Coordinates of C-alpha atoms in Angstrom, one line a residue:
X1 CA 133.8 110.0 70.3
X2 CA 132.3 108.2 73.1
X3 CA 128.7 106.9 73.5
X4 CA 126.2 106.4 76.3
X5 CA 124.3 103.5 76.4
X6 CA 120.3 103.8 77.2
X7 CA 121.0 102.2 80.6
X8 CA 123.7 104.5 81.0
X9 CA 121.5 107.5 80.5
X10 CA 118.5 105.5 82.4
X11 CA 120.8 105.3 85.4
X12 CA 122.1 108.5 85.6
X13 CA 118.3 110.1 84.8
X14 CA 116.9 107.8 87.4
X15 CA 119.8 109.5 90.1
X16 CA 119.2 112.9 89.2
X17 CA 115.8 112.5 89.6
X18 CA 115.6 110.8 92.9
X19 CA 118.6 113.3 94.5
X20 CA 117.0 115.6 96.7
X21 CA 117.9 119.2 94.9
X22 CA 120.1 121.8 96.3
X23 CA 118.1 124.4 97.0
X24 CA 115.3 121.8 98.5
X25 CA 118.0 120.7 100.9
X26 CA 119.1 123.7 101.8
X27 CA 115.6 124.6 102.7
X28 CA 115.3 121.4 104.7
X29 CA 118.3 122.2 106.4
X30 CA 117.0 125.4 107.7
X31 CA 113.7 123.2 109.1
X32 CA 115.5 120.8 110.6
X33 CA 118.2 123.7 112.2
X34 CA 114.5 125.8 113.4
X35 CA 113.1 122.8 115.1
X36 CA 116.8 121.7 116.7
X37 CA 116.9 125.2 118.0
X38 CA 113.2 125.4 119.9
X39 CA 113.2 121.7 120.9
X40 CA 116.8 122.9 122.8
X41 CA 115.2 126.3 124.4
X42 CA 112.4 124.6 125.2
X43 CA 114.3 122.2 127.1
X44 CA 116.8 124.0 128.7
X45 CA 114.3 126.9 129.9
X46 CA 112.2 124.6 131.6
X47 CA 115.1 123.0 133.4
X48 CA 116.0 126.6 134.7
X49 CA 112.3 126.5 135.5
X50 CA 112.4 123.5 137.6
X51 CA 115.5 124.2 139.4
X52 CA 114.1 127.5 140.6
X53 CA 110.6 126.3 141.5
X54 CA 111.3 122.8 142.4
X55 CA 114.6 123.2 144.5
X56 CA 112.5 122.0 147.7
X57 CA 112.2 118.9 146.1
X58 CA 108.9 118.5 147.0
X59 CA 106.6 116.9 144.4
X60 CA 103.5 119.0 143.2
X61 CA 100.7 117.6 141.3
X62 CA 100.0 118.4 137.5
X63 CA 97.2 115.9 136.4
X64 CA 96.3 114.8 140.0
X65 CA 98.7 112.0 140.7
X66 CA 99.2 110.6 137.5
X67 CA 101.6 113.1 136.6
X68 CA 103.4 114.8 138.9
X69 CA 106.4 117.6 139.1
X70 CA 109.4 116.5 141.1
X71 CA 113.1 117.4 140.6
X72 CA 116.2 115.0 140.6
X73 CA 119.5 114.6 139.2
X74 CA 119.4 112.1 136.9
X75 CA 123.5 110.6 135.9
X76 CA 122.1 108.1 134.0
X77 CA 119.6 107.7 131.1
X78 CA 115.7 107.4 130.8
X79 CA 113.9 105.3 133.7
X80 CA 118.1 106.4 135.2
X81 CA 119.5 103.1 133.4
X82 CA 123.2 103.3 133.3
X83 CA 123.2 105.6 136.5
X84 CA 126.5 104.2 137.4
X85 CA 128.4 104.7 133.9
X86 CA 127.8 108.1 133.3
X87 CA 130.4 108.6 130.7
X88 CA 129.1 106.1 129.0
X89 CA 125.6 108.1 128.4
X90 CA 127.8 110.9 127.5
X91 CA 129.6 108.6 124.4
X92 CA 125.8 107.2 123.3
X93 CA 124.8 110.7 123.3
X94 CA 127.8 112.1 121.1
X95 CA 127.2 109.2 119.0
X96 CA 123.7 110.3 118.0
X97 CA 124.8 113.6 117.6
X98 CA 127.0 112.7 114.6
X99 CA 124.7 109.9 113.2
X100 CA 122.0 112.5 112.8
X101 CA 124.3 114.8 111.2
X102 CA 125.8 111.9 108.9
X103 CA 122.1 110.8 108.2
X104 CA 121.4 114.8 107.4
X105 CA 123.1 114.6 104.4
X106 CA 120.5 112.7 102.5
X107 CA 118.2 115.1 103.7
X108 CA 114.9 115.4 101.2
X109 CA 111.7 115.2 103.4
X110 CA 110.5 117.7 105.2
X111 CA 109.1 115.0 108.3
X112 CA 112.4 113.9 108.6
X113 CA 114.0 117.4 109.1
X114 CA 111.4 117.6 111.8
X115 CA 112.4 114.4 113.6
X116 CA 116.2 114.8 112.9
X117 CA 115.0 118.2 114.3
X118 CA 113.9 117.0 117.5
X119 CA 116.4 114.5 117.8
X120 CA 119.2 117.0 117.3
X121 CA 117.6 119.6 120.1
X122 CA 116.8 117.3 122.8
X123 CA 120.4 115.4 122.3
X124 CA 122.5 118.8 122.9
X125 CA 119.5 119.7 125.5
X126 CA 120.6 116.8 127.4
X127 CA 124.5 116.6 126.8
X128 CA 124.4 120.1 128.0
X129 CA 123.2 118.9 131.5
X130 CA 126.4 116.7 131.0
X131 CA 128.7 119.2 131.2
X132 CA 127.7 122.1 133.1
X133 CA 124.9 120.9 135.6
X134 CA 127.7 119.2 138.9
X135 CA 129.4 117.4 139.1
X136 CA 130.2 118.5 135.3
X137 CA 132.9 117.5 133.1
X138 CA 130.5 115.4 131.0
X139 CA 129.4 113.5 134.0
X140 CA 127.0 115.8 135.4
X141 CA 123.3 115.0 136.3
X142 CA 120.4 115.4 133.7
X143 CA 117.7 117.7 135.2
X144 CA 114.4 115.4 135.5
X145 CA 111.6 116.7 136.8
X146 CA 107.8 115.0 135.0
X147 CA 106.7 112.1 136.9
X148 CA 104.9 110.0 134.8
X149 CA 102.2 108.3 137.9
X150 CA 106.1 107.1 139.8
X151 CA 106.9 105.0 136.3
X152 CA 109.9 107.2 135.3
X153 CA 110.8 111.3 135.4
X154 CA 111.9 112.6 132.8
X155 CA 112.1 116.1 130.9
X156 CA 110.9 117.8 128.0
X157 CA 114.2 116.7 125.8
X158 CA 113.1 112.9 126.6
X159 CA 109.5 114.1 125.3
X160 CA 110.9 115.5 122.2
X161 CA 113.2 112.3 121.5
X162 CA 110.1 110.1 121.7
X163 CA 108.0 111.8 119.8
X164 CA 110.6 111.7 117.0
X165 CA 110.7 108.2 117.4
X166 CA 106.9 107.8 116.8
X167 CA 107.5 110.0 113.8
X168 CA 110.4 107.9 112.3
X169 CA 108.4 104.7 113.3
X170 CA 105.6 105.9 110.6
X171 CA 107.4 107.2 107.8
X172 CA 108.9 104.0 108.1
X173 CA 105.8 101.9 107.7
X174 CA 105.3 104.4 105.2
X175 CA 108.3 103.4 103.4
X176 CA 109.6 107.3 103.0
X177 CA 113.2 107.5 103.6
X178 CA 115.4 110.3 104.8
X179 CA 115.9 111.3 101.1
X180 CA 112.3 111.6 100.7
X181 CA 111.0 108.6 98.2
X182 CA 109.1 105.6 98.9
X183 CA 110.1 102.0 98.7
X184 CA 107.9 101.9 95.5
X185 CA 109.7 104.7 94.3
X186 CA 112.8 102.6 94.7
X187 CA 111.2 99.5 93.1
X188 CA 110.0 102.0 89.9
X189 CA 113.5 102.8 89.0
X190 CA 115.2 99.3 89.2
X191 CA 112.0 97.9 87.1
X192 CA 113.1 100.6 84.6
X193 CA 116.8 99.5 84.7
X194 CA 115.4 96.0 83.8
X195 CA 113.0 97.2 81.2
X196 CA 116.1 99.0 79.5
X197 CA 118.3 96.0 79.4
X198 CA 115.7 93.3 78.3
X199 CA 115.0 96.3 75.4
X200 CA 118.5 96.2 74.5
X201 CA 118.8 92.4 74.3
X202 CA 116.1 92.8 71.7
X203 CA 117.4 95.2 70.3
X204 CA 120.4 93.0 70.1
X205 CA 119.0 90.4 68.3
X206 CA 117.1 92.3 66.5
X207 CA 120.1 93.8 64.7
X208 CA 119.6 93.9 60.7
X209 CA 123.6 93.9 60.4
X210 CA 123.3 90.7 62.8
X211 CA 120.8 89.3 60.3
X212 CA 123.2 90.0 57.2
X213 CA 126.0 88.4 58.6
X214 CA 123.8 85.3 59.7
X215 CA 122.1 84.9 56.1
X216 CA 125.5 85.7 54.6
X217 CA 127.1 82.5 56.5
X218 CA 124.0 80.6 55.5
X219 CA 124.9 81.5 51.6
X220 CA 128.4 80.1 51.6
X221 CA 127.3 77.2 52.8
X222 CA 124.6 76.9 50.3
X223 CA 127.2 77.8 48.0
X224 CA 129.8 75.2 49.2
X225 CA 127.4 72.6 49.0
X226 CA 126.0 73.5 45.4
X227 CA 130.1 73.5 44.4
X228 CA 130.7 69.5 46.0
X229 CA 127.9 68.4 44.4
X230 CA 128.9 70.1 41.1
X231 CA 132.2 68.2 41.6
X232 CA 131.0 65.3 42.5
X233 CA 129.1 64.6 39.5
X234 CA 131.6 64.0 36.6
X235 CA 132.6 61.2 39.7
X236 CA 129.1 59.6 39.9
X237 CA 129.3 59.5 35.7
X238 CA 132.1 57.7 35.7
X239 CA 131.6 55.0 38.5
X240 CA 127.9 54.7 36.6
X241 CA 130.1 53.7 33.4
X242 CA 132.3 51.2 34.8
X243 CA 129.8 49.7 36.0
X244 CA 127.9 49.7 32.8

């Protein structure tokens, strides 16, 4: 029949605790699938918007002059960095795609389904421009259109994608990972894994049948000496009478 040992059963009670539940995932799933899904409408339809208002290409003001409305065709990324390797922006931007999905999988708090969310949205927002704004083919142009005071356009995806950064940057400080739990949580359960084993090394020596085995060695050789000396005395008479 076997056994579990209490750091066994510490272990595995400590995982099922801290794994985010099915049914809680499932839920968080669904928020994170929401927010994808409007962060990507509201991105594409106010590309459409821009292309039909803006086609002049003539900027018009929208907080005087610090930010503006003008439409370009971005090939590159934000501030157009990597203009010239297009494909390249198009490999980053696949690459996102599946580390949110990979990092989904762990999924257990609610604020990061909303920045996985947002992340997810304005990365197919954006890799759709890729492929079906010209010239296409996972090269095409990113529709830009919010001038921030002549610093940089951009569009509501690269809104979105830093917003979730300022999100992920304070659950980080926070220390709340994607699963949900704090650092401290994390430092509970490994205290309690070395609470258990300390415990069981007392325990250890602690062990009555550890005690009768030590105090039963300690008899035989109480025993073994009581028997030489017994021995040894007829000896000691007999050297005293010689040399009487």
């Amino acid at each position: 029949m076997s056994t579990t040992t209490p750091t066994e059963a510490v272990s595995t009670t400590t995982a099922e605790e801290t794994r985010p539940r099915a049914d809680r995932r499932k839920r968080l799933f669904v928020v994170l699938g929401v927010v994808a899904v409007l962060a990507y409408l509201s991105d594409q339809l106010t590309k459409m918007v821009a292309l039909d208002v803006l086609g002049d290409g003539e900027p018009r003001p929208f907080i005087g002059q610090l930010i503006r409305f003008k439409l370009i065709g971005n090939p590159g990324a934000a501030l157009s960095l990597g203009a010239g390797n297009t494909w390249v922006m198009t490999g980053i931007a696949l690459a996102v795609l599946v580390a949110i999905i990979v990092v989904a999988r762990q999924l257990g708090s609610r604020a990061w389904a909303i920045a996985l969310g947002l992340l997810l949205g304005a990365a197919i927002g954006n890799l759709t421009d890729r492929f079906v704004r010209p010239p296409g083919g996972g090269q095409g142009h990113v529709v830009d259109f919010i001038d921030y005071n002549r610093w940089f356009i951009g569009n509501v995806a690269d809104i979105w994608i830093v917003s979730a950064a300022g999100l992920i940057v304070v659950l980080a400080m926070l220390g709340i990972g994607v699963d949900g739990r704090r650092d401290h949580g994390r430092s509970r359960a490994a205290t309690a894994d070395e609470d258990t084993s300390r415990h069981e090394t007392q325990d250890h020596l602690n062990d009555p049948r550890r005690g009768t085995g030590q105090t039963t060695r300690n008899d035989e050789a109480d025993m073994s000496t009581q028997t030489d000396d017994a021995s040894g005395t007829p000896e000691r008479r007999r050297q005293e009478g010689d040399h009487a």
